[in-house]
mmCIF file with all atom_site columns, C-alpha atoms in Angstrom:
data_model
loop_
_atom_site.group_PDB
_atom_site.id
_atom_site.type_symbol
_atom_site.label_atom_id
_atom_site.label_alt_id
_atom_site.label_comp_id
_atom_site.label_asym_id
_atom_site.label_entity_id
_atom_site.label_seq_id
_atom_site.pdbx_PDB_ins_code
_atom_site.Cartn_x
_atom_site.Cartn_y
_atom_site.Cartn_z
_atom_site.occupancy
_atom_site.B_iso_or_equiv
_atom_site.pdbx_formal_charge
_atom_site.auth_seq_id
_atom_site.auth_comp_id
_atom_site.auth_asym_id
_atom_site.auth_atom_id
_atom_site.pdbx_PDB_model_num
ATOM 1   C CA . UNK I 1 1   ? 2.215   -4.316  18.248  1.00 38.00 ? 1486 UNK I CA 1
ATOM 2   C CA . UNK I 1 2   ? 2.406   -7.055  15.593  1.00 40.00 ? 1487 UNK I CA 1
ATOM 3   C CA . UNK I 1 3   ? -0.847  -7.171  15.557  1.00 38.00 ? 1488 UNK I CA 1
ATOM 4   C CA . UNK I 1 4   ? -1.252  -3.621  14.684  1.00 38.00 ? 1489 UNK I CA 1
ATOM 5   C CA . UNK I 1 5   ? 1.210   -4.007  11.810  1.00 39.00 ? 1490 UNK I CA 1
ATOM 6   C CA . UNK I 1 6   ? -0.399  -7.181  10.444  1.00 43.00 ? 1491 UNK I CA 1
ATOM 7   C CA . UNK I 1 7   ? -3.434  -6.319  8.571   1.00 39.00 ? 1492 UNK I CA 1
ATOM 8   C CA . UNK I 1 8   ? -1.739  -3.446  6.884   1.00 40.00 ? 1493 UNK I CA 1
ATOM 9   C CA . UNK I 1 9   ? 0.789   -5.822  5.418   1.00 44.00 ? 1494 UNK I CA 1
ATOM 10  C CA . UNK I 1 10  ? -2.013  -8.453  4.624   1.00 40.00 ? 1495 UNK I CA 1
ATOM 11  C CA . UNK I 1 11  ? -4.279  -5.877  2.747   1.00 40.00 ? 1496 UNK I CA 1
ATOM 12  C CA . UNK I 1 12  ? -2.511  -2.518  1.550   1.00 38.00 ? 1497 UNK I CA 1
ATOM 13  C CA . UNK I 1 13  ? 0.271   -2.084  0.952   1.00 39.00 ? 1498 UNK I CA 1
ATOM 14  C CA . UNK I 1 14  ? 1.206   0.826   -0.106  1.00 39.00 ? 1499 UNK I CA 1
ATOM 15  C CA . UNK I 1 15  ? -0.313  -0.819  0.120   1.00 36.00 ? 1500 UNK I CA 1
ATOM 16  C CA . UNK I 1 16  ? 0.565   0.947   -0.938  1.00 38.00 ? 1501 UNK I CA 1
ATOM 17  C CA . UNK I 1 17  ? 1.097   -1.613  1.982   1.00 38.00 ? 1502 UNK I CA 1
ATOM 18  C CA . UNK I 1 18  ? -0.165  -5.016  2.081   1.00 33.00 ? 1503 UNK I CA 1
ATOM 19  C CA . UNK I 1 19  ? 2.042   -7.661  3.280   1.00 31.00 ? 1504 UNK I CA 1
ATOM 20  C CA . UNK I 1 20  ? 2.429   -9.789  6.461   1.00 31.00 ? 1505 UNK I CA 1
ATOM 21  C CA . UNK I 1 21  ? 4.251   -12.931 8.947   1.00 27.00 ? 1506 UNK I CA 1
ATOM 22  C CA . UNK I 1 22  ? 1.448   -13.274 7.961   1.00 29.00 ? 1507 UNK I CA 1
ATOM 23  C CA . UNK I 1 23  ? -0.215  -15.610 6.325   1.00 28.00 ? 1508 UNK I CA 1
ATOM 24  C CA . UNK I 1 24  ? -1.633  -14.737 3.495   1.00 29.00 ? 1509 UNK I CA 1
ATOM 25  C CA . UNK I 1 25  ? -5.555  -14.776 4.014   1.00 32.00 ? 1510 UNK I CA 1
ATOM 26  C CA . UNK I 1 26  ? -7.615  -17.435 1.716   1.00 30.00 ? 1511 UNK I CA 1
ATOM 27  C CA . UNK I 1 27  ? -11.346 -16.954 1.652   1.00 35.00 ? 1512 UNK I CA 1
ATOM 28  C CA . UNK I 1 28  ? -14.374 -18.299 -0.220  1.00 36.00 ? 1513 UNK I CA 1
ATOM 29  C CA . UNK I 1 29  ? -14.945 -17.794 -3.081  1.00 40.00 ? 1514 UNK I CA 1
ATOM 30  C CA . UNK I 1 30  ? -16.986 -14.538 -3.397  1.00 44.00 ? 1515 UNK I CA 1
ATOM 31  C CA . UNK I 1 31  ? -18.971 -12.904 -6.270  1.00 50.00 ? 1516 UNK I CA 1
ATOM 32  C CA . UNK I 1 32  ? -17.728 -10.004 -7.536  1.00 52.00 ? 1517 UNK I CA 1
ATOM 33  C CA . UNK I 1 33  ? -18.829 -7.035  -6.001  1.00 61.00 ? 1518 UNK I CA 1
ATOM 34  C CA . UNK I 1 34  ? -21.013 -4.254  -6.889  1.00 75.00 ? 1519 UNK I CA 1
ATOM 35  C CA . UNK I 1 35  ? -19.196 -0.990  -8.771  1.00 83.00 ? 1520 UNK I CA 1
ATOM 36  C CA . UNK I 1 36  ? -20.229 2.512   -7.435  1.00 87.00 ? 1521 UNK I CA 1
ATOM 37  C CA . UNK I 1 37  ? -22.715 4.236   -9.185  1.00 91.00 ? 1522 UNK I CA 1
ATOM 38  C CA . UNK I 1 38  ? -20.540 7.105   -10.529 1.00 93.00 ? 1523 UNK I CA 1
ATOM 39  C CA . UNK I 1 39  ? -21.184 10.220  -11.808 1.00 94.00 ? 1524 UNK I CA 1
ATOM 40  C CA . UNK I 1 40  ? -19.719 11.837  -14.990 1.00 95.00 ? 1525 UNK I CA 1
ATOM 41  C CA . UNK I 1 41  ? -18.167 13.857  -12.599 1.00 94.00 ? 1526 UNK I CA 1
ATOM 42  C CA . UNK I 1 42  ? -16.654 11.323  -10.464 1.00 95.00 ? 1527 UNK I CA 1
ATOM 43  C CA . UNK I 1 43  ? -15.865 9.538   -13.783 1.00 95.00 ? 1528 UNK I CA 1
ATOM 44  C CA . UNK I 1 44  ? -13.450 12.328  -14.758 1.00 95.00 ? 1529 UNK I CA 1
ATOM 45  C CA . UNK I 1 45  ? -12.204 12.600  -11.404 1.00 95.00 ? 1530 UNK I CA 1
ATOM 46  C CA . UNK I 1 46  ? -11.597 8.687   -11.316 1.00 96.00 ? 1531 UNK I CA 1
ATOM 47  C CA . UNK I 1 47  ? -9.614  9.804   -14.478 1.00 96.00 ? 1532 UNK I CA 1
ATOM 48  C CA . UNK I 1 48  ? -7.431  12.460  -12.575 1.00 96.00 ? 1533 UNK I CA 1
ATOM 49  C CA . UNK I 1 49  ? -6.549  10.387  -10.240 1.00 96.00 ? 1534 UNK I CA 1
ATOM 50  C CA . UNK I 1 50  ? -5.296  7.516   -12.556 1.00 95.00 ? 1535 UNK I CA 1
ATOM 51  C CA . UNK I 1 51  ? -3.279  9.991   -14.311 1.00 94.00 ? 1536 UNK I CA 1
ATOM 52  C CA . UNK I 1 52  ? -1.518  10.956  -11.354 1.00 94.00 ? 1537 UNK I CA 1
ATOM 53  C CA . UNK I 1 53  ? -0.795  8.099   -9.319  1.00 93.00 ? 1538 UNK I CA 1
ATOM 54  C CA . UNK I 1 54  ? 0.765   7.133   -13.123 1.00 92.00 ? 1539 UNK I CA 1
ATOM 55  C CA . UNK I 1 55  ? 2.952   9.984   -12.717 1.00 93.00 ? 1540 UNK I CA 1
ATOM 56  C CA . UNK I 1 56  ? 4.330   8.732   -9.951  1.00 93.00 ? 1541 UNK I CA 1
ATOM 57  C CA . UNK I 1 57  ? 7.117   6.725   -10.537 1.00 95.00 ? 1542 UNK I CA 1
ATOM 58  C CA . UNK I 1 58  ? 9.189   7.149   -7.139  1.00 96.00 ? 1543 UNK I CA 1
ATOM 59  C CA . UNK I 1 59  ? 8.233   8.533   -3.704  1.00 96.00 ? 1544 UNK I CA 1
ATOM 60  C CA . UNK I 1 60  ? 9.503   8.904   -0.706  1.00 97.00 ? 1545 UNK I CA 1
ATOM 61  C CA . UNK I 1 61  ? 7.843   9.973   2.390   1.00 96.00 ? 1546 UNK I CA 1
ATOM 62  C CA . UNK I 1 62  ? 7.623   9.791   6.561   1.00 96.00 ? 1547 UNK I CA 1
ATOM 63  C CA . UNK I 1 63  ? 4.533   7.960   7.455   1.00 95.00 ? 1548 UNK I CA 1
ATOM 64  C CA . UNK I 1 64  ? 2.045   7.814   10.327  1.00 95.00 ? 1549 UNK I CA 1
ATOM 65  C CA . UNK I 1 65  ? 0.409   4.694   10.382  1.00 93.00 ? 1550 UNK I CA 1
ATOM 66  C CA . UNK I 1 66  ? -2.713  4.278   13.036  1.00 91.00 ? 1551 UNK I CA 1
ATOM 67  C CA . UNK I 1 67  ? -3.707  0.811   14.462  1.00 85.00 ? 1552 UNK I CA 1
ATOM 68  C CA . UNK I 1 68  ? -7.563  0.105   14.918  1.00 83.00 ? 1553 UNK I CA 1
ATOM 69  C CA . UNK I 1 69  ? -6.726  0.059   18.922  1.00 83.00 ? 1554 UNK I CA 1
ATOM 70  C CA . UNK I 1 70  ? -5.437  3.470   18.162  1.00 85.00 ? 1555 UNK I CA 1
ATOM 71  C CA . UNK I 1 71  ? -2.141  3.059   18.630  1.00 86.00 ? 1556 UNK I CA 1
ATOM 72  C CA . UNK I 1 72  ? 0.153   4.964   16.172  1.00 91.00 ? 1557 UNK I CA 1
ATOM 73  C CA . UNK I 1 73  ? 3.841   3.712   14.905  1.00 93.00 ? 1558 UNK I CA 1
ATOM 74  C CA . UNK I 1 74  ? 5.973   5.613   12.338  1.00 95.00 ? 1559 UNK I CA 1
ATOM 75  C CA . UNK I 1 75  ? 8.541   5.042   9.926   1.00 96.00 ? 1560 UNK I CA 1
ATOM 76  C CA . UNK I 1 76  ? 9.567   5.627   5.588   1.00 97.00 ? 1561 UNK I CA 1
ATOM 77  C CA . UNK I 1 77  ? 8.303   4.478   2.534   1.00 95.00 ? 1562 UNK I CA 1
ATOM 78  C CA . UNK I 1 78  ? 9.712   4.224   -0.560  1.00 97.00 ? 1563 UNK I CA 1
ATOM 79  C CA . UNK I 1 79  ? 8.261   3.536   -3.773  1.00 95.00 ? 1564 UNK I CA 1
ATOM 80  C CA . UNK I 1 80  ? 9.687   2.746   -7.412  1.00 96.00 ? 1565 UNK I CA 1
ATOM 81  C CA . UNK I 1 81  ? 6.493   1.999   -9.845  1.00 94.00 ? 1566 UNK I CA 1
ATOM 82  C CA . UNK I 1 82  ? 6.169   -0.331  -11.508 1.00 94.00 ? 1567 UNK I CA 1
ATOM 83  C CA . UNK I 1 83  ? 5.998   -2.553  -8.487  1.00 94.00 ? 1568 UNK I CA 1
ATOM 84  C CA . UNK I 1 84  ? 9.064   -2.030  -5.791  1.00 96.00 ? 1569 UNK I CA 1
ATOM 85  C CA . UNK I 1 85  ? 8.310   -0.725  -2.760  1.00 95.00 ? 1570 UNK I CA 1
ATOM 86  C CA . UNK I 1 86  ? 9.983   -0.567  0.852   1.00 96.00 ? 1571 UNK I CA 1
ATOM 87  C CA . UNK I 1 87  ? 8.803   0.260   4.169   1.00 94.00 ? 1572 UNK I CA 1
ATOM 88  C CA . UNK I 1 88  ? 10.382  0.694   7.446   1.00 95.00 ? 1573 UNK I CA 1
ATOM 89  C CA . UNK I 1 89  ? 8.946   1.400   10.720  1.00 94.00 ? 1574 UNK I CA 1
ATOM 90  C CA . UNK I 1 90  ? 10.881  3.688   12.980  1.00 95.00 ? 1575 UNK I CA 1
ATOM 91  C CA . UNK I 1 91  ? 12.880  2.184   15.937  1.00 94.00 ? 1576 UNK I CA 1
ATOM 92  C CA . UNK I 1 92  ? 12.569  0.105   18.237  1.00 93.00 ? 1577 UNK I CA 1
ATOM 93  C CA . UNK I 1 93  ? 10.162  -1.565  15.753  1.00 92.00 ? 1578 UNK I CA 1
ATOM 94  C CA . UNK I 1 94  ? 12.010  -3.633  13.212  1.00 92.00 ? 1579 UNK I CA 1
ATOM 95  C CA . UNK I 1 95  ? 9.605   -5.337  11.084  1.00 92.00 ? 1580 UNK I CA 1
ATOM 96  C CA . UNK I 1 96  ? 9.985   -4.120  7.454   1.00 94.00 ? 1581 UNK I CA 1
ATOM 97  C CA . UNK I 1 97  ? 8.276   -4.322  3.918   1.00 94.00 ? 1582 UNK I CA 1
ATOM 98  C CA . UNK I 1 98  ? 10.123  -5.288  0.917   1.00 95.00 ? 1583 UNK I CA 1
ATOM 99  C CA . UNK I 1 99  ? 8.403   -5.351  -2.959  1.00 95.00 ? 1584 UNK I CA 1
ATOM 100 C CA . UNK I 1 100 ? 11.089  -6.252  -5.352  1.00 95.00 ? 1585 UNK I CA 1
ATOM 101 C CA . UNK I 1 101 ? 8.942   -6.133  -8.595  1.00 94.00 ? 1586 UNK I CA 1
ATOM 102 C CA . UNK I 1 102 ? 7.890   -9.796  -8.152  1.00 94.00 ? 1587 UNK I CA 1
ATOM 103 C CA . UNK I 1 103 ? 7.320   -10.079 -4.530  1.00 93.00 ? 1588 UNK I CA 1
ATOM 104 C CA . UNK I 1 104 ? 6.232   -9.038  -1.187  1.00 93.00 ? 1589 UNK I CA 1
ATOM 105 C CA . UNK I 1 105 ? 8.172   -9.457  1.666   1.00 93.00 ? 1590 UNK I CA 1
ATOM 106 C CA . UNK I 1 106 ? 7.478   -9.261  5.418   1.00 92.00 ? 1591 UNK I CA 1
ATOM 107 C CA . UNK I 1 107 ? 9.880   -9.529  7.539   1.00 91.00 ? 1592 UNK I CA 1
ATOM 108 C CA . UNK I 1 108 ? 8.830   -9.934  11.446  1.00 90.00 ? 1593 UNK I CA 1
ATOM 109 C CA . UNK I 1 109 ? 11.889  -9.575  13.741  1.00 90.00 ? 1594 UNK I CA 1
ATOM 110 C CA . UNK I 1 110 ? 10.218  -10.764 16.368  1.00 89.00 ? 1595 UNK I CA 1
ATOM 111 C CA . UNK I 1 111 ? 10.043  -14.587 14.972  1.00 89.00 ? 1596 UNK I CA 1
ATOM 112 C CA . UNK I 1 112 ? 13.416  -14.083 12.844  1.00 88.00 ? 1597 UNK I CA 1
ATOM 113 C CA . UNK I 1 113 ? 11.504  -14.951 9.689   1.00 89.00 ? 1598 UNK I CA 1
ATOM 114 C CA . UNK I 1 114 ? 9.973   -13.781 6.168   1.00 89.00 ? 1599 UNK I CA 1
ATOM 115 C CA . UNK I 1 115 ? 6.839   -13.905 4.585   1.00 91.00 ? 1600 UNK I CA 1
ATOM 116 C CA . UNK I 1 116 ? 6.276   -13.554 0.858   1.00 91.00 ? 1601 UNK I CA 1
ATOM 117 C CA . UNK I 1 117 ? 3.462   -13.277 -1.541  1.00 90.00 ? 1602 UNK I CA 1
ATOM 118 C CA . UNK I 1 118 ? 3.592   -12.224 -5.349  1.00 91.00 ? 1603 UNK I CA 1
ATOM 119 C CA . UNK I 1 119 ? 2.539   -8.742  -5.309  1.00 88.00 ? 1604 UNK I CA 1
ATOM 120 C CA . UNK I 1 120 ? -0.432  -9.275  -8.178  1.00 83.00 ? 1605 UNK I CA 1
ATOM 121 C CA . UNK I 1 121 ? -2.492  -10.923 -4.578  1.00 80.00 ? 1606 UNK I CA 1
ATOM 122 C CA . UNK I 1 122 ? -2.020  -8.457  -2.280  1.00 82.00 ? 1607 UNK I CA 1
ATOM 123 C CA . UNK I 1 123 ? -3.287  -4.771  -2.162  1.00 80.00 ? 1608 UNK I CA 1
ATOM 124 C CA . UNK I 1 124 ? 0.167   -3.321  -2.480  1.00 84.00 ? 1609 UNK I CA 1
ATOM 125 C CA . UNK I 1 125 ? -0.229  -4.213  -6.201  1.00 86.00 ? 1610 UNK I CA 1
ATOM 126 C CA . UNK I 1 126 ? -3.539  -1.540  -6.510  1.00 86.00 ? 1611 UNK I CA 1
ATOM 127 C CA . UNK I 1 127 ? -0.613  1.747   -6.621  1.00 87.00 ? 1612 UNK I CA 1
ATOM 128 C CA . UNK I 1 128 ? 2.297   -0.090  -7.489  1.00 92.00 ? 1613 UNK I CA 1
ATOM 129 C CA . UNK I 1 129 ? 1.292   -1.637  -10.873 1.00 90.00 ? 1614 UNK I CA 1
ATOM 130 C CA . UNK I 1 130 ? 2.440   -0.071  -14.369 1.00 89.00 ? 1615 UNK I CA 1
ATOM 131 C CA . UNK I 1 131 ? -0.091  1.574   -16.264 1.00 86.00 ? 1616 UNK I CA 1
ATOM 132 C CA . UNK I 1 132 ? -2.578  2.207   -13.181 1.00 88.00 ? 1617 UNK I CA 1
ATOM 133 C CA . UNK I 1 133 ? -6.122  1.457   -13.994 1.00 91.00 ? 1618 UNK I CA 1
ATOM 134 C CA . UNK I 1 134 ? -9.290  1.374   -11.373 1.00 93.00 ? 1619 UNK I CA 1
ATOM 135 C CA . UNK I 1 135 ? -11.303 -0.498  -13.530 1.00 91.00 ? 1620 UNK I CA 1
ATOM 136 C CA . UNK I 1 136 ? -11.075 -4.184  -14.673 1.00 91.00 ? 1621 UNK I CA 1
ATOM 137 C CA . UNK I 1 137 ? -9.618  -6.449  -12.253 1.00 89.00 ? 1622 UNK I CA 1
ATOM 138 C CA . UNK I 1 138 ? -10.067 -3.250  -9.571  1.00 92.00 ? 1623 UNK I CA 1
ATOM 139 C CA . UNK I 1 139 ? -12.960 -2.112  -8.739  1.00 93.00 ? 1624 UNK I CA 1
ATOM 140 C CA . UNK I 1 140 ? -14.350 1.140   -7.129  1.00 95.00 ? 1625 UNK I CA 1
ATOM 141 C CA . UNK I 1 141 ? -17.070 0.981   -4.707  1.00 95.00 ? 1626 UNK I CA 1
ATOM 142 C CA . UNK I 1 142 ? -17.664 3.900   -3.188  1.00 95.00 ? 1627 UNK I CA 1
ATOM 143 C CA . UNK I 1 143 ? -16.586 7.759   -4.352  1.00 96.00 ? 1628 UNK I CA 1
ATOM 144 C CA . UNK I 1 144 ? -16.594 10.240  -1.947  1.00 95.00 ? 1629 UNK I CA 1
ATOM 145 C CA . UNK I 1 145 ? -15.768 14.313  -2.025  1.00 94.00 ? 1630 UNK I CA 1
ATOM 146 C CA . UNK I 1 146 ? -15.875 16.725  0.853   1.00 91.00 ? 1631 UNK I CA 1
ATOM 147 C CA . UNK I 1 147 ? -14.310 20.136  0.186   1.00 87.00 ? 1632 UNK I CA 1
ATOM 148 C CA . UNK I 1 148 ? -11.484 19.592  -1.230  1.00 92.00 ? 1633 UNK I CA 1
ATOM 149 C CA . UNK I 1 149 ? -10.942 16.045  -0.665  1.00 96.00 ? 1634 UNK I CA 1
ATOM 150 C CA . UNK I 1 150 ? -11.617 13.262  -2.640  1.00 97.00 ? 1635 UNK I CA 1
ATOM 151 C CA . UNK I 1 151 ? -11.934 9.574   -1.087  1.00 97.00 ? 1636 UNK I CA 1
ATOM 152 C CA . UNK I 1 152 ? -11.821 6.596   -3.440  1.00 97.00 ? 1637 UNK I CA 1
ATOM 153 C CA . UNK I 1 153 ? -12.371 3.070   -2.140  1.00 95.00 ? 1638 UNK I CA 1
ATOM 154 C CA . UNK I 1 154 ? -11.172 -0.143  -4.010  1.00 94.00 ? 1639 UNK I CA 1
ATOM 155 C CA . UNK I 1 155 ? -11.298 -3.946  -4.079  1.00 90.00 ? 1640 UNK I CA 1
ATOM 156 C CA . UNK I 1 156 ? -9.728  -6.400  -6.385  1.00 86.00 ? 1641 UNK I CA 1
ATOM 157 C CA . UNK I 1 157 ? -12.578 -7.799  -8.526  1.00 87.00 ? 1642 UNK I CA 1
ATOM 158 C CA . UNK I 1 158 ? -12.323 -11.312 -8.278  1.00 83.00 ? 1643 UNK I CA 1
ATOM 159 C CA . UNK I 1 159 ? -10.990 -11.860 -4.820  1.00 80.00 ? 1644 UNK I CA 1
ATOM 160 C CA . UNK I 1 160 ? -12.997 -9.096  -2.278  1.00 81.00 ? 1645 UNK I CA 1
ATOM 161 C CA . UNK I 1 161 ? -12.258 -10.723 0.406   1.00 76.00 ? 1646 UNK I CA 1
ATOM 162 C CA . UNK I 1 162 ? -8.461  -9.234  0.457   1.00 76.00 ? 1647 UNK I CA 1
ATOM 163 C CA . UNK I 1 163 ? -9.516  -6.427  1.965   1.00 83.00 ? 1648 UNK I CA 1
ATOM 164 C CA . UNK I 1 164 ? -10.599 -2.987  0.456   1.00 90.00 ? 1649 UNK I CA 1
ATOM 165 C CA . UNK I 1 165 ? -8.479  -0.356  0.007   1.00 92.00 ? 1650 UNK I CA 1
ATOM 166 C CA . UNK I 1 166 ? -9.727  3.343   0.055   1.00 95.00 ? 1651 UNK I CA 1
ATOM 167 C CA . UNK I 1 167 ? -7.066  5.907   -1.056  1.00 96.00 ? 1652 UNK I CA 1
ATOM 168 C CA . UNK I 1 168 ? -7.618  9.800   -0.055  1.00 97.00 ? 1653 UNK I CA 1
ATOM 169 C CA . UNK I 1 169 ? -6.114  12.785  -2.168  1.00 97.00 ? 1654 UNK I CA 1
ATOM 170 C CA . UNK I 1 170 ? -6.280  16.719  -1.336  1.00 95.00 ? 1655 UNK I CA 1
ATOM 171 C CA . UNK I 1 171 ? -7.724  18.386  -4.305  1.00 94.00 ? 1656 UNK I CA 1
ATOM 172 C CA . UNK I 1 172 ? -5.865  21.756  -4.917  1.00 86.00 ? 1657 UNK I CA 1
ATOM 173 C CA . UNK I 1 173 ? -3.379  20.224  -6.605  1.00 91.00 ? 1658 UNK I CA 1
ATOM 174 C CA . UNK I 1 174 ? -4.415  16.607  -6.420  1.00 94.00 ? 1659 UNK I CA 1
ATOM 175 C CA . UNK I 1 175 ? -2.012  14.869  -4.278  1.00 94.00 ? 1660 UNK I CA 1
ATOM 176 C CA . UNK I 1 176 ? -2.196  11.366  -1.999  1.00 94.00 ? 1661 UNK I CA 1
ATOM 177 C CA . UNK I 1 177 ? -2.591  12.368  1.379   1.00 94.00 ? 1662 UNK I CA 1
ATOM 178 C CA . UNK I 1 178 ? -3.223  8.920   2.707   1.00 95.00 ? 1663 UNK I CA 1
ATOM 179 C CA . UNK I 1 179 ? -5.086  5.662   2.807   1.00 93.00 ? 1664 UNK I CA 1
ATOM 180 C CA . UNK I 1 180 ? -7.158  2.868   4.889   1.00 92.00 ? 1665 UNK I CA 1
ATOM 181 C CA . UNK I 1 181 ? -7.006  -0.534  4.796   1.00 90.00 ? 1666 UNK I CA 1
ATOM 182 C CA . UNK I 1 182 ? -10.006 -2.582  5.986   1.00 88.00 ? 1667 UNK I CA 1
ATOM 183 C CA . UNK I 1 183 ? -8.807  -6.088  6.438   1.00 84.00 ? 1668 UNK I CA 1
ATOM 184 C CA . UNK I 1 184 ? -10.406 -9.179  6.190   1.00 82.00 ? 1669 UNK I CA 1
ATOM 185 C CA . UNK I 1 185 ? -10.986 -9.307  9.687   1.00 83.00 ? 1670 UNK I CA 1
ATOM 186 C CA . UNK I 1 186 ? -12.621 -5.953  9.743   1.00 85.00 ? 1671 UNK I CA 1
ATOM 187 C CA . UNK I 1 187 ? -9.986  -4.247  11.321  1.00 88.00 ? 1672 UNK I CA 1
ATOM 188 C CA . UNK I 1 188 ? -8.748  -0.797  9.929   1.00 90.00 ? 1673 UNK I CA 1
ATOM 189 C CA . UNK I 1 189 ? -5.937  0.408   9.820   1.00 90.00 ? 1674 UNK I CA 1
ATOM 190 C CA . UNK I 1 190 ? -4.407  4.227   8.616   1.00 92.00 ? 1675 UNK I CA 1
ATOM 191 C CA . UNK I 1 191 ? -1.024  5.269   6.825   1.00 93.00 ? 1676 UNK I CA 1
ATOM 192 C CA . UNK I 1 192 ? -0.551  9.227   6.671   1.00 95.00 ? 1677 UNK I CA 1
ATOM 193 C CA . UNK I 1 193 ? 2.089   10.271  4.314   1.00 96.00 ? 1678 UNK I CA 1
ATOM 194 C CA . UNK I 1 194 ? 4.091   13.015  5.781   1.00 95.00 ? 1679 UNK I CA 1
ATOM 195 C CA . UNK I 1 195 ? 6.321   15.883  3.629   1.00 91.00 ? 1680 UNK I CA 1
ATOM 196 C CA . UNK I 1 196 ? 6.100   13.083  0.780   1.00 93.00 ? 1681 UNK I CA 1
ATOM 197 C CA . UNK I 1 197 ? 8.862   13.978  -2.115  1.00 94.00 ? 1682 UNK I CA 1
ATOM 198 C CA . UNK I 1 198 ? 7.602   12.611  -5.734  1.00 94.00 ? 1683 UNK I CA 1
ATOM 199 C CA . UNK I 1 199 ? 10.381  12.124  -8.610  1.00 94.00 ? 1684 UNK I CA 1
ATOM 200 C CA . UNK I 1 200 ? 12.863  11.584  -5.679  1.00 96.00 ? 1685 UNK I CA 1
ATOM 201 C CA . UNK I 1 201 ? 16.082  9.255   -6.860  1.00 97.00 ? 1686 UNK I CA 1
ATOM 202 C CA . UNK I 1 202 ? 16.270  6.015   -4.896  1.00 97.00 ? 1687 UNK I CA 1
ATOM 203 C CA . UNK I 1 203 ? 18.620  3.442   -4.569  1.00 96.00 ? 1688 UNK I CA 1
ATOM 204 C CA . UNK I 1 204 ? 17.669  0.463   -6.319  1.00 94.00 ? 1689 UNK I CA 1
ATOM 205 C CA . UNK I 1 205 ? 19.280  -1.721  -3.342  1.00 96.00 ? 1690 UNK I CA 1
ATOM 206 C CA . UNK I 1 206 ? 16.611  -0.358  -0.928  1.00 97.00 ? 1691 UNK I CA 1
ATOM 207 C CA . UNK I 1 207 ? 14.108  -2.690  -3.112  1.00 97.00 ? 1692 UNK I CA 1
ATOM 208 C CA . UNK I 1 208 ? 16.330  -6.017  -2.527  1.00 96.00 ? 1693 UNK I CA 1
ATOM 209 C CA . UNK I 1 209 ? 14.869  -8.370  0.560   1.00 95.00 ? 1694 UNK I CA 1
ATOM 210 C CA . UNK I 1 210 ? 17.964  -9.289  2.563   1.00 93.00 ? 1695 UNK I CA 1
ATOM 211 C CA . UNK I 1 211 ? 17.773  -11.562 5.579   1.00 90.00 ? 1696 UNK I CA 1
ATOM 212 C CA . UNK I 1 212 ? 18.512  -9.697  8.688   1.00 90.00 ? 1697 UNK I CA 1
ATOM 213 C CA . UNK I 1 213 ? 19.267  -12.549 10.213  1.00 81.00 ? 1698 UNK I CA 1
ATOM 214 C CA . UNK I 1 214 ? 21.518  -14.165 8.052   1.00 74.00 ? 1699 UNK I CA 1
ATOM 215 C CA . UNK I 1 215 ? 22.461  -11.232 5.693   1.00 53.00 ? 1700 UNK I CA 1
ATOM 216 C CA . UNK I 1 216 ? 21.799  -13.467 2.551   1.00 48.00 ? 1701 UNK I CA 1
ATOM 217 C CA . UNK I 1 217 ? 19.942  -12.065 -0.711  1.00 50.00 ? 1702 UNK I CA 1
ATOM 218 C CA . UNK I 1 218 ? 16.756  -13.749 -1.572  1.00 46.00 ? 1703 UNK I CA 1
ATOM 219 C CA . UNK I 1 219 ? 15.269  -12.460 -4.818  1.00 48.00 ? 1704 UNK I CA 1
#
């Protein structure tokens, strides 16, 4: 099971999870990689979709998140833009996913410890950022629209090797449906969002890391 969890904390997060007990994943140094070719079309739709994961300033949804063994684990997510996030699996799982607007934290129940990482290196940072841009230091490689769906996949520019990160909306209104990580091990995993609830109010202690073990505040 943990190793189901792992490479969605590593990479996403949201991502808009992205975390993990975990190490955090060092690779070579890579050269940046290639931006899709896009069309003017897929230029102004690159353009929707800014705009509206911008709107989003809190969310919170069920979630069905698929392994790449196929096994399937749900739970909630929370989100608070700029840069807070929480996720929670349901029982008897309880690892969970803390962003406090500086950090990531993973906490893995199994070892009774935490993992952190500043957000700005792991995926998570792709939806949770302030003024959301996928351009610059992200970049979009491939652009993809069936019907009325529109698949967008992203990397961070100077580090690749993170993972990429490809984000799917339904078009009709645009809304995020879901998204992939591919990790650097070249496993995938899925997150679903289920009956998700945008401009929700949130608690602003659900975005605090406490030690389950020891029920002391680390921010």
């Amino acid at each position: 099971m943990k190793a189901m969890l792992r490479p969605f904390v590593l990479a996403a997060g949201l991502a808009l999870a992205s975390l993990a007990s975990v190490p955090i994943v060092t690779t070579m140094a890579q050269a940046a990689p290639a931006a899709a070719n896009l069309t003017q079309q897929q230029r102004q739709d690159i353009g929707r979709i800014e705009q509206y994961l911008d709107g989003v300033k809190t969310l919170k949804s069920d979630f069905v998140q698929a392994g790449n063994d196929g096994s399937l684990v749900k739970g909630t997510i929370w989100l608070s833009r700029p840069n807070k996030m929480r996720l929670e699996y349901d029982p008897p799982i309880k690892n969970f996913v803390v962003a406090d607007g500086w950090f990531v934290f993973y906490w893995d129940d199994e070892l009774k410890q935490q993992t952190s990482a500043p957000i700005g290196s792991t995926m998570a940072d792709v939806i949770l950022r302030d003024n959301l841009r996928l351009s610059g230091d992200i970049t979009v490689t491939d652009f993809h629209r069936e019907a009325n769906v529109i698949e967008v996949s992203v990397v961070q520019t100077k580090d690749p090797g993170t993972g990429v990160l490809t984000l799917v909306f339904e078009d009709g209104p645009l809304r995020l449906r879901k998204w992939r990580v591919l990790d650097p091990q070249g496993l995938t995993t899925e997150v679903a969002l289920l009956n998700p609830q945008v401009g929700v109010s949130l608690d602003r202690n659900l975005f605090i890391f406490r030690d389950p073990s020891m029920g002391v505040r680390r921010d």
